[in-house]
Amino acid sequence: MRKLARITAIANVVVVVIGLAALVLLPRDDGRSQVEAKPRTPSPAPSGAPPKATPESAKKVKANEAGLVPVIMYHRILPKRRASIDRTPAQLRKELERLAKSGYVPITAAELVARKIDIPAGAHPVVLTFDDGHPSHFAMDGNGMPKNDTAVGIIYEVAAKYPNFRPTATFWVNRDPFGIRDRKRQRQAVKWLLDHGFEVANHTYSHPDLRRLSGKRVSEQIVRQERLLKKIGAPASTTFALPYGSRPRKPSRAREGKWDGTKYHFGGVFLAGAEPTVSPYAKRFAPYAIPRIQSNGKRGECRRWCSTYWLDWLDKHPRERYTSDGDPTSVSVPRKLRSTLSPARAKSVITY
Ligand SMILES: [Zn+2]
């Protein structure tokens, strides 16, 4: 990871440049209507008391809660991609099915940051994140169900096929969440997502490059969006994604601050590149600079730092990957990784 960390800075720059280019050059979605979805009943999140982990049970599933977690970054989901960061519905479906078949279970960004990783023993957490609140992420059909070929529609489709795949994701939105302008409809959309266990959180009000703004303007961008989210029924955001992955000149402004009498404080700030994050129980975990992996194939600049590369890499290095002990109250690791855990973050540790 040390070697890989060196590419992160440059990869982040590439992502920022691609993002800026996409914003400047691309036309907005034309909003053509999508194929109507059949009404489906979303499956609930897993419930019931999880079993207590023991050194024996942890060893049996090769639990490693000090391991790496992929946080995957998606932008628009379009039948015809217009930028390299766009994915088609078929590409998203294929990637989610790959994750499901490999034993990944989605958690939200808020759950990662709060260390609420409640997934079955032997499963690996993955965080699915969708930036910019595009209409292709969430839209309802005439029956009040998520439309086919939207991100939420595809997540449910995959969850129906793979029952262990928990249908959840994080949506980091701006001033017109999911392309909706009407307040009442914005409220309906947010309510539906929250009621079904999704996270909707702050991605600034108008998506500026925060590096180019004064500190005061950075806080204004964040507070305006917090106020909007509150108006439409979302709780105070505990996570924040930097537009273009670009950090303010004073990085702490992205995690806490105040504008016009309103304060904000996030538990986690997410970048836009370019490797899996270390476990939130690890000493090395950096909650205010959490890396993400762009969903993409292995061509060009994605040869080394997009999702196909990293999911292949994690398949080839299973011992590096976060594997759950199935017990959210304990942190299980092979004995030799004990010292990589943060004593403040990992309170009840099981080694084997
Ligand atoms: Zn963005």
mmCIF file of C-alpha atoms and ligand atoms in Angstrom:
data_model
loop_
_atom_site.group_PDB
_atom_site.id
_atom_site.type_symbol
_atom_site.label_atom_id
_atom_site.label_comp_id
_atom_site.label_asym_id
_atom_site.label_seq_id
_atom_site.Cartn_x
_atom_site.Cartn_y
_atom_site.Cartn_z
ATOM 1 C CA MET A 1 0.000 0.000 0.000
ATOM 2 C CA ARG A 2 2.917 2.346 0.621
ATOM 3 C CA LYS A 3 3.904 2.175 -3.029
ATOM 4 C CA LEU A 4 0.282 2.554 -4.043
ATOM 5 C CA ALA A 5 -0.163 5.550 -1.808
ATOM 6 C CA ARG A 6 2.381 7.378 -3.935
ATOM 7 C CA ILE A 7 0.124 7.251 -6.970
ATOM 8 C CA THR A 8 -2.822 8.620 -5.015
ATOM 9 C CA ALA A 9 -1.852 12.263 -5.267
ATOM 10 C CA ILE A 10 -1.352 12.128 -9.021
ATOM 11 C CA ALA A 11 -4.478 10.021 -9.485
ATOM 12 C CA ASN A 12 -6.499 12.562 -7.559
ATOM 13 C CA VAL A 13 -5.239 15.278 -9.878
ATOM 14 C CA VAL A 14 -6.262 13.207 -12.889
ATOM 15 C CA VAL A 15 -9.730 12.663 -11.434
ATOM 16 C CA VAL A 16 -10.098 16.368 -10.711
ATOM 17 C CA VAL A 17 -9.075 17.246 -14.264
ATOM 18 C CA ILE A 18 -11.421 14.660 -15.773
ATOM 19 C CA GLY A 19 -14.251 15.879 -13.558
ATOM 20 C CA LEU A 20 -13.680 19.507 -14.493
ATOM 21 C CA ALA A 21 -13.488 18.619 -18.178
ATOM 22 C CA ALA A 22 -16.695 16.596 -17.931
ATOM 23 C CA LEU A 23 -18.515 19.468 -16.250
ATOM 24 C CA VAL A 24 -17.353 22.038 -18.762
ATOM 25 C CA LEU A 25 -17.703 20.023 -21.953
ATOM 26 C CA LEU A 26 -20.731 17.862 -21.458
ATOM 27 C CA PRO A 27 -24.323 18.762 -22.210
ATOM 28 C CA ARG A 28 -26.824 18.103 -19.461
ATOM 29 C CA ASP A 29 -28.900 14.961 -19.519
ATOM 30 C CA ASP A 30 -31.772 15.375 -21.931
ATOM 31 C CA GLY A 31 -34.121 13.734 -19.413
ATOM 32 C CA ARG A 32 -35.693 11.330 -21.893
ATOM 33 C CA SER A 33 -38.165 9.080 -20.131
ATOM 34 C CA GLN A 34 -36.942 5.678 -19.117
ATOM 35 C CA VAL A 35 -38.511 2.256 -19.372
ATOM 36 C CA GLU A 36 -41.179 1.836 -16.727
ATOM 37 C CA ALA A 37 -40.225 -0.481 -13.914
ATOM 38 C CA LYS A 38 -42.428 -3.267 -12.670
ATOM 39 C CA PRO A 39 -43.481 -2.573 -9.094
ATOM 40 C CA ARG A 40 -41.150 -4.400 -6.772
ATOM 41 C CA THR A 41 -41.086 -4.611 -3.042
ATOM 42 C CA PRO A 42 -37.650 -3.648 -1.771
ATOM 43 C CA SER A 43 -36.145 -6.155 0.597
ATOM 44 C CA PRO A 44 -35.387 -4.832 4.093
ATOM 45 C CA ALA A 45 -31.919 -4.551 5.578
ATOM 46 C CA PRO A 46 -30.810 -7.654 7.469
ATOM 47 C CA SER A 47 -32.055 -7.736 11.034
ATOM 48 C CA GLY A 48 -31.851 -9.881 14.135
ATOM 49 C CA ALA A 49 -29.146 -10.199 16.748
ATOM 50 C CA PRO A 50 -25.814 -11.137 15.169
ATOM 51 C CA PRO A 51 -23.919 -14.068 16.653
ATOM 52 C CA LYS A 52 -21.059 -13.377 19.050
ATOM 53 C CA ALA A 53 -17.688 -13.846 17.383
ATOM 54 C CA THR A 54 -15.004 -16.011 18.996
ATOM 55 C CA PRO A 55 -11.355 -16.616 17.989
ATOM 56 C CA GLU A 56 -12.532 -19.923 16.483
ATOM 57 C CA SER A 57 -15.400 -18.396 14.489
ATOM 58 C CA ALA A 58 -13.164 -15.524 13.344
ATOM 59 C CA LYS A 59 -10.462 -17.931 12.194
ATOM 60 C CA LYS A 60 -12.976 -20.091 10.367
ATOM 61 C CA VAL A 61 -14.099 -17.204 8.125
ATOM 62 C CA LYS A 62 -10.568 -15.664 7.983
ATOM 63 C CA ALA A 63 -11.963 -12.450 9.482
ATOM 64 C CA ASN A 64 -9.773 -9.398 8.920
ATOM 65 C CA GLU A 65 -11.383 -6.219 10.149
ATOM 66 C CA ALA A 66 -8.132 -4.327 9.670
ATOM 67 C CA GLY A 67 -8.359 -4.878 5.902
ATOM 68 C CA LEU A 68 -9.097 -2.682 2.895
ATOM 69 C CA VAL A 69 -12.584 -1.479 1.951
ATOM 70 C CA PRO A 70 -13.443 -0.341 -1.583
ATOM 71 C CA VAL A 71 -15.513 2.859 -1.697
ATOM 72 C CA ILE A 72 -16.708 3.015 -5.305
ATOM 73 C CA MET A 73 -17.517 6.340 -6.948
ATOM 74 C CA TYR A 74 -20.187 6.586 -9.633
ATOM 75 C CA HIS A 75 -21.407 9.572 -11.592
ATOM 76 C CA ARG A 76 -24.102 9.463 -14.285
ATOM 77 C CA ILE A 77 -25.674 6.147 -15.361
ATOM 78 C CA LEU A 78 -26.431 6.690 -19.045
ATOM 79 C CA PRO A 79 -27.368 4.325 -21.890
ATOM 80 C CA LYS A 80 -24.818 6.227 -24.024
ATOM 81 C CA ARG A 81 -21.780 7.406 -22.074
ATOM 82 C CA ARG A 82 -20.695 10.977 -22.786
ATOM 83 C CA ALA A 83 -17.682 11.108 -20.479
ATOM 84 C CA SER A 84 -15.267 8.489 -19.295
ATOM 85 C CA ILE A 85 -16.688 8.704 -15.768
ATOM 86 C CA ASP A 86 -20.225 7.826 -16.973
ATOM 87 C CA ARG A 87 -21.324 4.203 -16.667
ATOM 88 C CA THR A 88 -24.092 2.469 -18.571
ATOM 89 C CA PRO A 89 -26.889 0.609 -16.753
ATOM 90 C CA ALA A 90 -25.356 -2.643 -18.068
ATOM 91 C CA GLN A 91 -21.919 -1.706 -16.700
ATOM 92 C CA LEU A 92 -23.338 -0.828 -13.280
ATOM 93 C CA ARG A 93 -25.393 -4.036 -13.189
ATOM 94 C CA LYS A 94 -22.356 -6.104 -14.131
ATOM 95 C CA GLU A 95 -20.159 -4.498 -11.492
ATOM 96 C CA LEU A 96 -22.793 -4.902 -8.752
ATOM 97 C CA GLU A 97 -23.304 -8.548 -9.710
ATOM 98 C CA ARG A 98 -19.563 -9.067 -9.559
ATOM 99 C CA LEU A 99 -19.511 -7.561 -6.067
ATOM 100 C CA ALA A 100 -22.456 -9.717 -4.957
ATOM 101 C CA LYS A 101 -20.860 -12.907 -6.312
ATOM 102 C CA SER A 102 -17.566 -12.063 -4.558
ATOM 103 C CA GLY A 103 -19.294 -11.757 -1.177
ATOM 104 C CA TYR A 104 -19.384 -7.969 -0.885
ATOM 105 C CA VAL A 105 -22.253 -6.410 1.080
ATOM 106 C CA PRO A 106 -22.978 -2.686 0.650
ATOM 107 C CA ILE A 107 -22.879 -0.327 3.635
ATOM 108 C CA THR A 108 -23.295 3.458 3.516
ATOM 109 C CA ALA A 109 -20.485 5.990 3.798
ATOM 110 C CA ALA A 110 -22.033 7.116 7.108
ATOM 111 C CA GLU A 111 -21.891 3.542 8.432
ATOM 112 C CA LEU A 112 -18.237 3.196 7.372
ATOM 113 C CA VAL A 113 -17.262 6.398 9.149
ATOM 114 C CA ALA A 114 -19.293 5.512 12.270
ATOM 115 C CA ARG A 115 -17.784 1.982 12.224
ATOM 116 C CA LYS A 116 -21.246 0.411 12.026
ATOM 117 C CA ILE A 117 -20.289 -2.465 9.788
ATOM 118 C CA ASP A 118 -23.037 -4.980 10.417
ATOM 119 C CA ILE A 119 -22.621 -7.616 7.717
ATOM 120 C CA PRO A 120 -22.507 -11.434 7.842
ATOM 121 C CA ALA A 121 -19.398 -13.375 8.891
ATOM 122 C CA GLY A 122 -17.069 -13.830 5.931
ATOM 123 C CA ALA A 123 -18.610 -10.949 3.941
ATOM 124 C CA HIS A 124 -16.685 -7.887 2.745
ATOM 125 C CA PRO A 125 -18.062 -4.349 3.044
ATOM 126 C CA VAL A 126 -18.274 -2.136 -0.050
ATOM 127 C CA VAL A 127 -19.520 1.463 -0.148
ATOM 128 C CA LEU A 128 -21.444 2.474 -3.294
ATOM 129 C CA THR A 129 -21.383 6.253 -3.729
ATOM 130 C CA PHE A 130 -23.173 8.321 -6.383
ATOM 131 C CA ASP A 131 -22.153 11.934 -6.872
ATOM 132 C CA ASP A 132 -24.054 15.003 -8.044
ATOM 133 C CA GLY A 133 -27.664 13.804 -7.563
ATOM 134 C CA HIS A 134 -28.299 13.007 -11.223
ATOM 135 C CA PRO A 135 -31.795 11.914 -12.438
ATOM 136 C CA SER A 136 -30.206 8.612 -13.468
ATOM 137 C CA HIS A 137 -29.534 7.838 -9.789
ATOM 138 C CA PHE A 138 -33.092 7.968 -8.523
ATOM 139 C CA ALA A 139 -36.478 8.576 -10.122
ATOM 140 C CA MET A 140 -39.871 7.120 -9.320
ATOM 141 C CA ASP A 141 -42.275 5.497 -11.753
ATOM 142 C CA GLY A 142 -46.061 5.880 -11.746
ATOM 143 C CA ASN A 143 -46.358 3.314 -8.937
ATOM 144 C CA GLY A 144 -43.958 5.161 -6.652
ATOM 145 C CA MET A 145 -41.189 2.613 -7.258
ATOM 146 C CA PRO A 146 -37.648 3.294 -8.478
ATOM 147 C CA LYS A 147 -37.453 3.387 -12.261
ATOM 148 C CA ASN A 148 -35.646 0.672 -14.147
ATOM 149 C CA ASP A 149 -32.089 1.472 -15.155
ATOM 150 C CA THR A 150 -31.659 4.112 -12.458
ATOM 151 C CA ALA A 151 -28.950 3.388 -9.882
ATOM 152 C CA VAL A 152 -31.546 2.526 -7.232
ATOM 153 C CA GLY A 153 -33.539 0.372 -9.697
ATOM 154 C CA ILE A 154 -30.402 -1.580 -10.604
ATOM 155 C CA ILE A 155 -29.344 -1.966 -6.954
ATOM 156 C CA TYR A 156 -32.749 -3.533 -6.180
ATOM 157 C CA GLU A 157 -32.584 -5.745 -9.236
ATOM 158 C CA VAL A 158 -29.218 -7.136 -8.096
ATOM 159 C CA ALA A 159 -30.430 -7.497 -4.501
ATOM 160 C CA ALA A 160 -33.431 -9.512 -5.726
ATOM 161 C CA LYS A 161 -31.091 -11.873 -7.568
ATOM 162 C CA TYR A 162 -28.500 -12.068 -4.757
ATOM 163 C CA PRO A 163 -30.350 -11.963 -1.415
ATOM 164 C CA ASN A 164 -27.181 -11.247 0.607
ATOM 165 C CA PHE A 165 -26.614 -8.051 -1.365
ATOM 166 C CA ARG A 166 -28.072 -5.401 0.919
ATOM 167 C CA PRO A 167 -29.677 -2.662 -1.204
ATOM 168 C CA THR A 168 -28.060 0.517 0.060
ATOM 169 C CA ALA A 169 -25.863 3.349 -1.213
ATOM 170 C CA THR A 170 -24.831 6.932 -0.503
ATOM 171 C CA PHE A 171 -26.014 9.829 -2.651
ATOM 172 C CA TRP A 172 -24.009 13.038 -2.379
ATOM 173 C CA VAL A 173 -26.243 15.727 -3.843
ATOM 174 C CA ASN A 174 -26.220 19.411 -4.778
ATOM 175 C CA ARG A 175 -28.949 22.045 -5.025
ATOM 176 C CA ASP A 176 -31.309 20.111 -7.346
ATOM 177 C CA PRO A 177 -31.212 16.585 -5.895
ATOM 178 C CA PHE A 178 -31.775 14.002 -8.652
ATOM 179 C CA GLY A 179 -32.545 16.817 -11.084
ATOM 180 C CA ILE A 180 -35.733 17.653 -9.157
ATOM 181 C CA ARG A 181 -36.584 21.352 -8.759
ATOM 182 C CA ASP A 182 -39.947 21.046 -7.011
ATOM 183 C CA ARG A 183 -39.632 21.073 -3.206
ATOM 184 C CA LYS A 184 -42.484 18.647 -2.636
ATOM 185 C CA ARG A 185 -41.026 16.119 -5.058
ATOM 186 C CA GLN A 186 -37.566 16.616 -3.586
ATOM 187 C CA ARG A 187 -39.050 15.773 -0.182
ATOM 188 C CA GLN A 188 -40.754 12.657 -1.562
ATOM 189 C CA ALA A 189 -37.517 11.440 -3.130
ATOM 190 C CA VAL A 190 -35.472 11.982 0.029
ATOM 191 C CA LYS A 191 -38.152 10.333 2.165
ATOM 192 C CA TRP A 192 -38.259 7.276 -0.069
ATOM 193 C CA LEU A 193 -34.476 6.896 0.030
ATOM 194 C CA LEU A 194 -34.180 7.409 3.792
ATOM 195 C CA ASP A 195 -37.117 5.068 4.487
ATOM 196 C CA HIS A 196 -35.316 2.389 2.485
ATOM 197 C CA GLY A 197 -31.955 2.763 4.237
ATOM 198 C CA PHE A 198 -30.079 4.937 1.738
ATOM 199 C CA GLU A 199 -27.930 7.918 2.724
ATOM 200 C CA VAL A 200 -28.458 11.365 1.187
ATOM 201 C CA ALA A 201 -25.737 13.851 2.112
ATOM 202 C CA ASN A 202 -23.875 17.045 1.297
ATOM 203 C CA HIS A 203 -21.834 17.607 -1.885
ATOM 204 C CA THR A 204 -21.988 21.467 -1.694
ATOM 205 C CA TYR A 205 -24.755 23.718 -2.997
ATOM 206 C CA SER A 206 -23.436 24.501 -6.480
ATOM 207 C CA HIS A 207 -20.493 22.119 -6.925
ATOM 208 C CA PRO A 208 -17.570 24.572 -7.061
ATOM 209 C CA ASP A 209 -13.887 23.665 -6.932
ATOM 210 C CA LEU A 210 -13.380 24.418 -3.224
ATOM 211 C CA ARG A 211 -9.663 25.018 -3.717
ATOM 212 C CA ARG A 212 -10.491 28.191 -5.637
ATOM 213 C CA LEU A 213 -12.821 29.649 -3.002
ATOM 214 C CA SER A 214 -12.122 31.736 0.100
ATOM 215 C CA GLY A 215 -12.646 29.934 3.396
ATOM 216 C CA LYS A 216 -15.843 31.863 3.968
ATOM 217 C CA ARG A 217 -17.244 30.831 0.572
ATOM 218 C CA VAL A 218 -16.338 27.177 1.267
ATOM 219 C CA SER A 219 -18.399 27.256 4.461
ATOM 220 C CA GLU A 220 -21.227 29.073 2.664
ATOM 221 C CA GLN A 221 -21.391 26.314 0.020
ATOM 222 C CA ILE A 222 -21.619 23.642 2.688
ATOM 223 C CA VAL A 223 -24.100 25.448 4.952
ATOM 224 C CA ARG A 224 -26.440 26.359 2.062
ATOM 225 C CA GLN A 225 -26.610 22.681 1.138
ATOM 226 C CA GLU A 226 -27.138 21.591 4.759
ATOM 227 C CA ARG A 227 -30.052 24.031 4.977
ATOM 228 C CA LEU A 228 -31.537 22.714 1.738
ATOM 229 C CA LEU A 229 -31.192 19.104 2.902
ATOM 230 C CA LYS A 230 -32.861 19.962 6.199
ATOM 231 C CA LYS A 231 -35.754 21.633 4.355
ATOM 232 C CA ILE A 232 -36.387 18.493 2.328
ATOM 233 C CA GLY A 233 -36.266 16.123 5.266
ATOM 234 C CA ALA A 234 -32.689 14.818 5.343
ATOM 235 C CA PRO A 235 -30.849 14.636 8.666
ATOM 236 C CA ALA A 236 -27.664 16.658 9.200
ATOM 237 C CA SER A 237 -25.006 15.136 6.941
ATOM 238 C CA THR A 238 -22.330 13.099 8.712
ATOM 239 C CA THR A 239 -20.343 12.620 5.502
ATOM 240 C CA PHE A 240 -19.243 15.019 2.779
ATOM 241 C CA ALA A 241 -17.776 14.416 -0.682
ATOM 242 C CA LEU A 242 -15.432 17.056 -2.083
ATOM 243 C CA PRO A 243 -16.506 18.246 -5.562
ATOM 244 C CA TYR A 244 -13.805 16.998 -7.981
ATOM 245 C CA GLY A 245 -12.040 15.590 -4.912
ATOM 246 C CA SER A 246 -10.531 19.071 -4.566
ATOM 247 C CA ARG A 247 -9.692 20.117 -0.994
ATOM 248 C CA PRO A 248 -10.016 23.713 0.249
ATOM 249 C CA ARG A 249 -6.731 25.549 0.868
ATOM 250 C CA LYS A 250 -7.425 25.054 4.552
ATOM 251 C CA PRO A 251 -8.536 21.397 4.470
ATOM 252 C CA SER A 252 -10.261 21.487 7.892
ATOM 253 C CA ARG A 253 -12.908 23.836 6.381
ATOM 254 C CA ALA A 254 -14.287 20.788 4.552
ATOM 255 C CA ARG A 255 -15.032 18.981 7.813
ATOM 256 C CA GLU A 256 -16.156 21.715 10.167
ATOM 257 C CA GLY A 257 -17.020 25.355 10.122
ATOM 258 C CA LYS A 258 -19.707 27.951 10.390
ATOM 259 C CA TRP A 259 -21.443 30.405 8.059
ATOM 260 C CA ASP A 260 -24.266 32.847 8.756
ATOM 261 C CA GLY A 261 -24.726 31.422 12.238
ATOM 262 C CA THR A 262 -25.025 27.790 11.115
ATOM 263 C CA LYS A 263 -22.357 25.269 12.103
ATOM 264 C CA TYR A 264 -21.449 22.025 10.368
ATOM 265 C CA HIS A 265 -19.300 19.101 11.371
ATOM 266 C CA PHE A 266 -18.791 15.905 9.364
ATOM 267 C CA GLY A 267 -17.456 12.574 10.593
ATOM 268 C CA GLY A 268 -15.921 11.778 7.208
ATOM 269 C CA VAL A 269 -14.719 13.661 4.115
ATOM 270 C CA PHE A 270 -14.316 11.716 0.869
ATOM 271 C CA LEU A 271 -11.829 12.285 -1.976
ATOM 272 C CA ALA A 272 -12.251 11.335 -5.643
ATOM 273 C CA GLY A 273 -9.395 8.808 -6.058
ATOM 274 C CA ALA A 274 -7.795 6.344 -6.222
ATOM 275 C CA GLU A 275 -7.420 3.261 -4.010
ATOM 276 C CA PRO A 276 -9.385 1.342 -1.355
ATOM 277 C CA THR A 277 -9.524 2.893 2.107
ATOM 278 C CA VAL A 278 -7.865 1.228 5.048
ATOM 279 C CA SER A 279 -10.250 -0.099 7.679
ATOM 280 C CA PRO A 280 -11.963 2.512 9.850
ATOM 281 C CA TYR A 281 -10.519 0.578 12.824
ATOM 282 C CA ALA A 282 -6.940 1.051 11.600
ATOM 283 C CA LYS A 283 -4.459 3.538 13.005
ATOM 284 C CA ARG A 284 -3.831 4.716 9.452
ATOM 285 C CA PHE A 285 -7.496 5.470 8.718
ATOM 286 C CA ALA A 286 -7.814 9.127 7.681
ATOM 287 C CA PRO A 287 -11.471 10.087 8.215
ATOM 288 C CA TYR A 288 -11.034 13.496 6.562
ATOM 289 C CA ALA A 289 -9.339 12.198 3.419
ATOM 290 C CA ILE A 290 -11.057 8.907 2.615
ATOM 291 C CA PRO A 291 -10.050 7.653 -0.824
ATOM 292 C CA ARG A 292 -12.566 6.385 -3.346
ATOM 293 C CA ILE A 293 -12.259 4.310 -6.495
ATOM 294 C CA GLN A 294 -13.772 5.508 -9.760
ATOM 295 C CA SER A 295 -15.977 2.849 -11.365
ATOM 296 C CA ASN A 296 -14.391 2.072 -14.693
ATOM 297 C CA GLY A 297 -12.605 -0.490 -16.843
ATOM 298 C CA LYS A 298 -8.848 -0.845 -17.170
ATOM 299 C CA ARG A 299 -8.118 1.415 -20.126
ATOM 300 C CA GLY A 300 -5.897 4.484 -20.198
ATOM 301 C CA GLU A 301 -5.558 6.259 -16.880
ATOM 302 C CA CYS A 302 -7.784 3.562 -15.332
ATOM 303 C CA ARG A 303 -5.146 0.903 -15.892
ATOM 304 C CA ARG A 304 -4.034 1.211 -12.264
ATOM 305 C CA TRP A 305 -6.640 2.979 -10.190
ATOM 306 C CA CYS A 306 -10.247 2.366 -11.223
ATOM 307 C CA SER A 307 -12.683 -0.270 -9.983
ATOM 308 C CA THR A 308 -11.924 -3.137 -12.367
ATOM 309 C CA TYR A 309 -8.231 -2.943 -11.476
ATOM 310 C CA TRP A 310 -8.893 -2.751 -7.741
ATOM 311 C CA LEU A 311 -11.572 -5.457 -7.611
ATOM 312 C CA ASP A 312 -9.194 -7.765 -9.519
ATOM 313 C CA TRP A 313 -6.416 -6.810 -7.081
ATOM 314 C CA LEU A 314 -8.554 -7.508 -4.007
ATOM 315 C CA ASP A 315 -9.611 -10.884 -5.468
ATOM 316 C CA LYS A 316 -5.931 -11.736 -5.894
ATOM 317 C CA HIS A 317 -5.001 -10.505 -2.401
ATOM 318 C CA PRO A 318 -7.836 -11.837 -0.218
ATOM 319 C CA ARG A 319 -5.828 -11.399 2.987
ATOM 320 C CA GLU A 320 -5.566 -7.639 2.392
ATOM 321 C CA ARG A 321 -9.336 -7.266 2.147
ATOM 322 C CA TYR A 322 -11.691 -6.420 5.018
ATOM 323 C CA THR A 323 -13.536 -9.602 5.959
ATOM 324 C CA SER A 324 -16.195 -9.406 8.660
ATOM 325 C CA ASP A 325 -16.422 -11.623 11.747
ATOM 326 C CA GLY A 326 -20.207 -11.173 11.614
ATOM 327 C CA ASP A 327 -20.276 -9.480 15.014
ATOM 328 C CA PRO A 328 -20.541 -5.675 14.929
ATOM 329 C CA THR A 329 -19.522 -5.446 18.602
ATOM 330 C CA SER A 330 -16.037 -6.920 18.128
ATOM 331 C CA VAL A 331 -13.071 -6.349 15.798
ATOM 332 C CA SER A 332 -11.416 -9.589 14.656
ATOM 333 C CA VAL A 333 -7.963 -9.766 13.069
ATOM 334 C CA PRO A 334 -5.158 -12.267 12.541
ATOM 335 C CA ARG A 335 -2.713 -11.889 15.457
ATOM 336 C CA LYS A 336 0.014 -10.257 13.369
ATOM 337 C CA LEU A 337 -2.314 -7.363 12.422
ATOM 338 C CA ARG A 338 -3.233 -6.541 16.032
ATOM 339 C CA SER A 339 -0.767 -3.630 16.168
ATOM 340 C CA THR A 340 -2.252 -1.948 13.072
ATOM 341 C CA LEU A 341 -5.537 -1.330 14.909
ATOM 342 C CA SER A 342 -6.259 1.971 16.626
ATOM 343 C CA PRO A 343 -6.970 1.277 20.310
ATOM 344 C CA ALA A 344 -9.404 4.217 20.373
ATOM 345 C CA ARG A 345 -11.383 2.903 17.380
ATOM 346 C CA ALA A 346 -11.179 -0.859 18.008
ATOM 347 C CA LYS A 347 -12.368 -1.372 21.582
ATOM 348 C CA SER A 348 -13.167 -5.080 21.726
ATOM 349 C CA VAL A 349 -10.559 -7.009 19.729
ATOM 350 C CA ILE A 350 -10.454 -10.719 18.923
ATOM 351 C CA THR A 351 -7.207 -12.173 17.550
ATOM 352 C CA TYR A 352 -6.484 -15.621 16.169
HETATM 353 ZN ZN ZN B 1 -19.404 15.936 -7.909
#
